[in-house]
mmCIF file of C-alpha atoms in Angstrom:
data_model
loop_
_atom_site.group_PDB
_atom_site.id
_atom_site.type_symbol
_atom_site.label_atom_id
_atom_site.label_comp_id
_atom_site.label_asym_id
_atom_site.label_seq_id
_atom_site.Cartn_x
_atom_site.Cartn_y
_atom_site.Cartn_z
ATOM 1 C CA UNK A 24 90.250 0.611 49.448
ATOM 2 C CA UNK A 25 93.004 -0.280 50.609
ATOM 3 C CA UNK A 26 94.938 -2.189 48.599
ATOM 4 C CA UNK A 27 98.344 -3.337 46.859
ATOM 5 C CA UNK A 28 98.819 -2.793 42.979
ATOM 6 C CA UNK A 29 100.882 -5.276 41.276
ATOM 7 C CA UNK A 30 101.870 -4.710 37.684
ATOM 8 C CA UNK A 31 101.391 -6.108 34.727
ATOM 9 C CA UNK A 32 99.335 -9.491 36.143
ATOM 10 C CA UNK A 33 100.677 -11.626 33.475
ATOM 11 C CA UNK A 34 103.938 -11.693 30.765
ATOM 12 C CA UNK A 35 105.333 -13.550 28.987
ATOM 13 C CA UNK A 36 109.149 -12.939 28.269
ATOM 14 C CA UNK A 37 112.578 -13.902 26.807
ATOM 15 C CA UNK A 38 115.725 -14.169 28.037
ATOM 16 C CA UNK A 39 118.121 -11.218 28.872
ATOM 17 C CA UNK A 40 115.024 -8.704 28.331
ATOM 18 C CA UNK A 41 115.283 -6.068 31.058
ATOM 19 C CA UNK A 42 111.437 -6.155 32.914
ATOM 20 C CA UNK A 43 110.165 -4.036 35.615
ATOM 21 C CA UNK A 44 107.365 -5.253 37.914
ATOM 22 C CA UNK A 45 105.641 -2.213 40.025
ATOM 23 C CA UNK A 46 103.733 -2.382 42.965
ATOM 24 C CA UNK A 47 101.908 0.577 45.130
ATOM 25 C CA UNK A 48 100.107 0.726 47.914
ATOM 26 C CA UNK A 49 98.001 3.037 49.124
ATOM 27 C CA UNK A 50 97.951 2.352 52.934
ATOM 28 C CA UNK A 51 100.875 4.443 54.245
ATOM 29 C CA UNK A 52 103.018 1.459 55.351
ATOM 30 C CA UNK A 53 106.549 1.187 56.009
ATOM 31 C CA UNK A 54 107.375 -1.994 54.713
ATOM 32 C CA UNK A 55 107.222 -3.700 51.903
ATOM 33 C CA UNK A 56 108.232 -6.639 50.559
ATOM 34 C CA UNK A 57 108.151 -8.964 47.908
ATOM 35 C CA UNK A 58 108.437 -13.072 47.545
ATOM 36 C CA UNK A 59 107.594 -15.770 45.197
ATOM 37 C CA UNK A 60 105.536 -18.445 44.726
ATOM 38 C CA UNK A 61 106.580 -21.677 43.606
ATOM 39 C CA UNK A 62 105.322 -24.597 43.637
ATOM 40 C CA UNK A 63 106.741 -26.813 46.380
ATOM 41 C CA UNK A 64 108.565 -24.363 47.590
ATOM 42 C CA UNK A 65 106.055 -22.147 49.011
ATOM 43 C CA UNK A 66 106.146 -18.273 49.390
ATOM 44 C CA UNK A 67 110.351 -16.963 49.267
ATOM 45 C CA UNK A 68 111.145 -13.509 50.070
ATOM 46 C CA UNK A 69 113.511 -12.276 47.325
ATOM 47 C CA UNK A 70 113.870 -8.498 49.130
ATOM 48 C CA UNK A 71 112.059 -6.280 51.414
ATOM 49 C CA UNK A 72 112.286 -2.633 52.744
ATOM 50 C CA UNK A 73 112.105 -0.970 55.954
ATOM 51 C CA UNK A 74 111.333 2.259 54.979
ATOM 52 C CA UNK A 75 111.924 5.075 51.768
ATOM 53 C CA UNK A 76 115.749 3.944 50.342
ATOM 54 C CA UNK A 77 116.057 1.545 52.994
ATOM 55 C CA UNK A 78 115.964 -2.084 50.656
ATOM 56 C CA UNK A 79 117.850 -5.108 51.589
ATOM 57 C CA UNK A 80 117.850 -9.232 50.559
ATOM 58 C CA UNK A 81 115.413 -11.817 51.836
ATOM 59 C CA UNK A 82 115.863 -15.422 50.914
ATOM 60 C CA UNK A 83 116.631 -15.798 46.897
ATOM 61 C CA UNK A 84 117.934 -12.160 45.924
ATOM 62 C CA UNK A 85 119.548 -13.690 43.074
ATOM 63 C CA UNK A 86 119.290 -12.384 39.598
ATOM 64 C CA UNK A 87 117.013 -8.721 41.098
ATOM 65 C CA UNK A 88 117.029 -5.336 42.294
ATOM 66 C CA UNK A 89 114.772 -3.195 43.509
ATOM 67 C CA UNK A 90 114.632 0.484 44.707
ATOM 68 C CA UNK A 91 112.611 2.921 47.337
ATOM 69 C CA UNK A 92 112.432 6.125 45.915
ATOM 70 C CA UNK A 93 109.445 6.478 47.285
ATOM 71 C CA UNK A 94 106.646 5.263 50.278
ATOM 72 C CA UNK A 95 103.956 3.788 48.018
ATOM 73 C CA UNK A 96 106.249 2.077 45.581
ATOM 74 C CA UNK A 97 108.726 -0.442 45.678
ATOM 75 C CA UNK A 98 109.728 -1.981 41.797
ATOM 76 C CA UNK A 99 111.287 -5.121 41.080
ATOM 77 C CA UNK A 100 113.505 -5.101 37.607
ATOM 78 C CA UNK A 101 115.217 -8.313 36.158
ATOM 79 C CA UNK A 102 117.796 -6.938 34.926
ATOM 80 C CA UNK A 103 118.794 -10.560 32.553
ATOM 81 C CA UNK A 104 115.341 -12.990 32.676
ATOM 82 C CA UNK A 105 116.295 -16.107 32.876
ATOM 83 C CA UNK A 106 113.998 -18.728 32.294
ATOM 84 C CA UNK A 107 114.558 -20.153 36.016
ATOM 85 C CA UNK A 108 112.626 -16.682 36.741
ATOM 86 C CA UNK A 109 109.852 -18.043 35.622
ATOM 87 C CA UNK A 110 107.315 -17.237 38.816
ATOM 88 C CA UNK A 111 104.498 -15.480 40.522
ATOM 89 C CA UNK A 112 105.503 -12.716 41.969
ATOM 90 C CA UNK A 113 104.293 -11.583 44.767
ATOM 91 C CA UNK A 114 104.002 -7.705 46.379
ATOM 92 C CA UNK A 115 103.144 -7.336 50.010
ATOM 93 C CA UNK A 116 103.357 -4.457 52.486
ATOM 94 C CA UNK A 117 102.860 -3.573 56.465
ATOM 95 C CA UNK A 118 102.914 -1.388 59.471
ATOM 96 C CA UNK A 119 106.297 -0.953 60.162
ATOM 97 C CA UNK A 120 105.636 -2.922 63.664
ATOM 98 C CA UNK A 121 102.341 -4.454 63.596
ATOM 99 C CA UNK A 122 103.583 -8.551 63.566
ATOM 100 C CA UNK A 123 102.764 -10.950 60.861
ATOM 101 C CA UNK A 124 99.711 -8.967 59.433
ATOM 102 C CA UNK A 125 101.214 -8.799 55.716
ATOM 103 C CA UNK A 126 99.017 -6.877 52.529
ATOM 104 C CA UNK A 127 99.599 -9.086 49.867
ATOM 105 C CA UNK A 128 98.661 -8.186 45.988
ATOM 106 C CA UNK A 129 96.851 -10.502 43.285
ATOM 107 C CA UNK A 130 100.064 -11.331 42.047
ATOM 108 C CA UNK A 131 101.882 -11.038 38.556
ATOM 109 C CA UNK A 132 102.587 -14.453 36.814
ATOM 110 C CA UNK A 133 106.610 -14.143 34.870
ATOM 111 C CA UNK A 134 107.192 -16.461 32.240
ATOM 112 C CA UNK A 135 110.619 -16.542 30.714
ATOM 113 C CA UNK A 136 111.332 -17.906 27.978
ATOM 114 C CA UNK B 24 117.073 -25.040 54.228
ATOM 115 C CA UNK B 25 113.294 -24.990 55.556
ATOM 116 C CA UNK B 26 112.801 -23.360 58.361
ATOM 117 C CA UNK B 27 108.732 -24.060 58.415
ATOM 118 C CA UNK B 28 107.853 -27.610 57.291
ATOM 119 C CA UNK B 29 104.352 -28.085 56.459
ATOM 120 C CA UNK B 30 102.354 -31.312 55.743
ATOM 121 C CA UNK B 31 100.466 -31.953 53.817
ATOM 122 C CA UNK B 32 100.736 -31.481 50.651
ATOM 123 C CA UNK B 33 97.151 -31.175 49.386
ATOM 124 C CA UNK B 34 94.146 -32.436 51.215
ATOM 125 C CA UNK B 35 90.810 -33.349 50.096
ATOM 126 C CA UNK B 36 88.083 -33.197 52.455
ATOM 127 C CA UNK B 37 84.251 -33.698 52.330
ATOM 128 C CA UNK B 38 81.405 -30.912 52.808
ATOM 129 C CA UNK B 39 81.121 -30.781 56.281
ATOM 130 C CA UNK B 40 84.483 -32.835 57.554
ATOM 131 C CA UNK B 41 87.126 -31.487 58.966
ATOM 132 C CA UNK B 42 89.913 -30.326 57.458
ATOM 133 C CA UNK B 43 93.651 -30.695 59.636
ATOM 134 C CA UNK B 44 96.897 -28.632 58.001
ATOM 135 C CA UNK B 45 100.095 -29.489 60.479
ATOM 136 C CA UNK B 46 103.151 -27.581 60.807
ATOM 137 C CA UNK B 47 106.675 -27.618 62.880
ATOM 138 C CA UNK B 48 109.938 -25.664 63.177
ATOM 139 C CA UNK B 49 113.038 -25.730 64.577
ATOM 140 C CA UNK B 50 113.470 -22.005 65.099
ATOM 141 C CA UNK B 51 112.687 -21.322 68.902
ATOM 142 C CA UNK B 52 113.573 -16.986 68.531
ATOM 143 C CA UNK B 53 109.944 -17.199 66.674
ATOM 144 C CA UNK B 54 106.957 -15.644 68.411
ATOM 145 C CA UNK B 55 104.429 -15.779 66.238
ATOM 146 C CA UNK B 56 102.548 -18.077 63.822
ATOM 147 C CA UNK B 57 99.704 -17.169 61.502
ATOM 148 C CA UNK B 58 97.917 -18.665 58.645
ATOM 149 C CA UNK B 59 97.228 -17.500 55.335
ATOM 150 C CA UNK B 60 95.064 -18.871 52.858
ATOM 151 C CA UNK B 61 94.564 -18.036 48.935
ATOM 152 C CA UNK B 62 92.622 -18.286 46.225
ATOM 153 C CA UNK B 63 93.402 -18.944 43.343
ATOM 154 C CA UNK B 64 94.334 -16.240 40.769
ATOM 155 C CA UNK B 65 94.887 -13.839 44.514
ATOM 156 C CA UNK B 66 97.283 -13.042 46.460
ATOM 157 C CA UNK B 67 97.277 -14.315 50.151
ATOM 158 C CA UNK B 68 95.501 -12.955 53.087
ATOM 159 C CA UNK B 69 95.534 -12.966 56.605
ATOM 160 C CA UNK B 70 93.757 -15.544 58.091
ATOM 161 C CA UNK B 71 94.301 -16.597 61.967
ATOM 162 C CA UNK B 72 97.300 -16.125 63.966
ATOM 163 C CA UNK B 73 98.269 -17.272 66.967
ATOM 164 C CA UNK B 74 101.300 -16.545 69.618
ATOM 165 C CA UNK B 75 102.758 -19.200 71.674
ATOM 166 C CA UNK B 76 101.619 -18.365 75.345
ATOM 167 C CA UNK B 77 98.296 -19.836 74.641
ATOM 168 C CA UNK B 78 97.710 -23.141 73.064
ATOM 169 C CA UNK B 79 94.543 -22.332 71.086
ATOM 170 C CA UNK B 80 92.991 -19.776 69.246
ATOM 171 C CA UNK B 81 89.866 -20.289 67.453
ATOM 172 C CA UNK B 82 88.403 -17.928 64.978
ATOM 173 C CA UNK B 83 84.564 -19.314 64.037
ATOM 174 C CA UNK B 84 84.739 -22.297 62.441
ATOM 175 C CA UNK B 85 88.882 -22.345 61.928
ATOM 176 C CA UNK B 86 91.139 -23.128 64.798
ATOM 177 C CA UNK B 87 94.916 -23.114 65.665
ATOM 178 C CA UNK B 88 96.460 -25.922 67.950
ATOM 179 C CA UNK B 89 99.994 -24.379 69.184
ATOM 180 C CA UNK B 90 102.472 -27.500 71.155
ATOM 181 C CA UNK B 91 105.148 -25.498 71.994
ATOM 182 C CA UNK B 92 107.151 -28.156 73.292
ATOM 183 C CA UNK B 93 106.896 -30.238 70.568
ATOM 184 C CA UNK B 94 106.940 -27.444 68.318
ATOM 185 C CA UNK B 95 104.449 -27.772 66.114
ATOM 186 C CA UNK B 96 101.342 -25.692 65.075
ATOM 187 C CA UNK B 97 97.879 -27.238 63.603
ATOM 188 C CA UNK B 98 94.561 -25.777 61.528
ATOM 189 C CA UNK B 99 91.953 -27.136 62.176
ATOM 190 C CA UNK B 100 88.677 -26.319 59.993
ATOM 191 C CA UNK B 101 85.761 -27.349 60.914
ATOM 192 C CA UNK B 102 82.458 -27.909 58.587
ATOM 193 C CA UNK B 103 84.313 -27.910 56.166
ATOM 194 C CA UNK B 104 82.671 -26.034 52.513
ATOM 195 C CA UNK B 105 83.372 -25.594 49.150
ATOM 196 C CA UNK B 106 84.454 -22.132 49.546
ATOM 197 C CA UNK B 107 87.345 -22.602 51.209
ATOM 198 C CA UNK B 108 88.500 -24.378 49.218
ATOM 199 C CA UNK B 109 92.209 -22.995 48.701
ATOM 200 C CA UNK B 110 95.788 -23.351 49.139
ATOM 201 C CA UNK B 111 96.635 -22.968 53.194
ATOM 202 C CA UNK B 112 100.468 -21.457 54.251
ATOM 203 C CA UNK B 113 101.385 -21.675 57.503
ATOM 204 C CA UNK B 114 104.715 -19.221 58.724
ATOM 205 C CA UNK B 115 106.245 -17.947 61.664
ATOM 206 C CA UNK B 116 108.360 -14.653 62.408
ATOM 207 C CA UNK B 117 111.396 -14.187 63.807
ATOM 208 C CA UNK B 118 112.358 -10.839 65.447
ATOM 209 C CA UNK B 119 115.786 -9.514 63.790
ATOM 210 C CA UNK B 120 116.371 -6.352 65.698
ATOM 211 C CA UNK B 121 114.552 -4.021 67.270
ATOM 212 C CA UNK B 122 111.141 -3.757 64.684
ATOM 213 C CA UNK B 123 112.450 -5.555 62.300
ATOM 214 C CA UNK B 124 110.725 -9.213 62.069
ATOM 215 C CA UNK B 125 111.392 -11.358 59.665
ATOM 216 C CA UNK B 126 108.226 -13.963 58.459
ATOM 217 C CA UNK B 127 109.716 -17.270 57.151
ATOM 218 C CA UNK B 128 106.146 -19.268 54.984
ATOM 219 C CA UNK B 129 105.592 -22.621 55.166
ATOM 220 C CA UNK B 130 105.750 -24.746 51.572
ATOM 221 C CA UNK B 131 101.458 -24.707 51.333
ATOM 222 C CA UNK B 132 98.674 -27.016 51.427
ATOM 223 C CA UNK B 133 95.880 -27.045 48.410
ATOM 224 C CA UNK B 134 92.373 -27.930 50.345
ATOM 225 C CA UNK B 135 89.339 -28.835 47.985
ATOM 226 C CA UNK B 136 86.070 -29.372 49.957
ATOM 227 C CA UNK B 137 84.167 -32.202 47.402
ATOM 228 C CA UNK B 138 80.268 -31.960 47.932
#
């Protein structure tokens, strides 16, 4: 089954404790991206990757890091989480050149106390 | 700065009624307009999409109406059903360079269809 898998789905952590949210896709997609979803703000892009070893900032990259060492994986790293990073996070992927058709994971709800 | 403005924020429609969600944009470089549907606890999924060279696209009970001159597009759900209750996001794509493109989402509309 074609899918984007995120882990963990739910996480409660404390300020400053580094965490990583993993994302893996089995569709051989070149493009991967991370979004955060907040009430009233919709989906905002954090980082994206056009291919292995190619990453770039989205609209709200502050406080986040990413890496793309393998085509299928695109982890999101919060080096020192803060309460304003409490949000619902989505990883998404698509084939390069395919217009707009993003495939999303089921989301990771993060709470930073 | 919100590049794609979506309204209403929430919508309650009776079963069998028509649900209408509107979006407006400013960037004339946008060249593809998809709508995503998100059920609770799930990620968004592509529902229907339109290019600006057509004024309407219909797939089953879902129709996108596009007004290029007004820079507005809307989603119409005919004969709305309780199973349509979800959050709907409009989006717009702009090509950056070559095959690189960026999708900008609206703020979402939570639709509830009552019996």
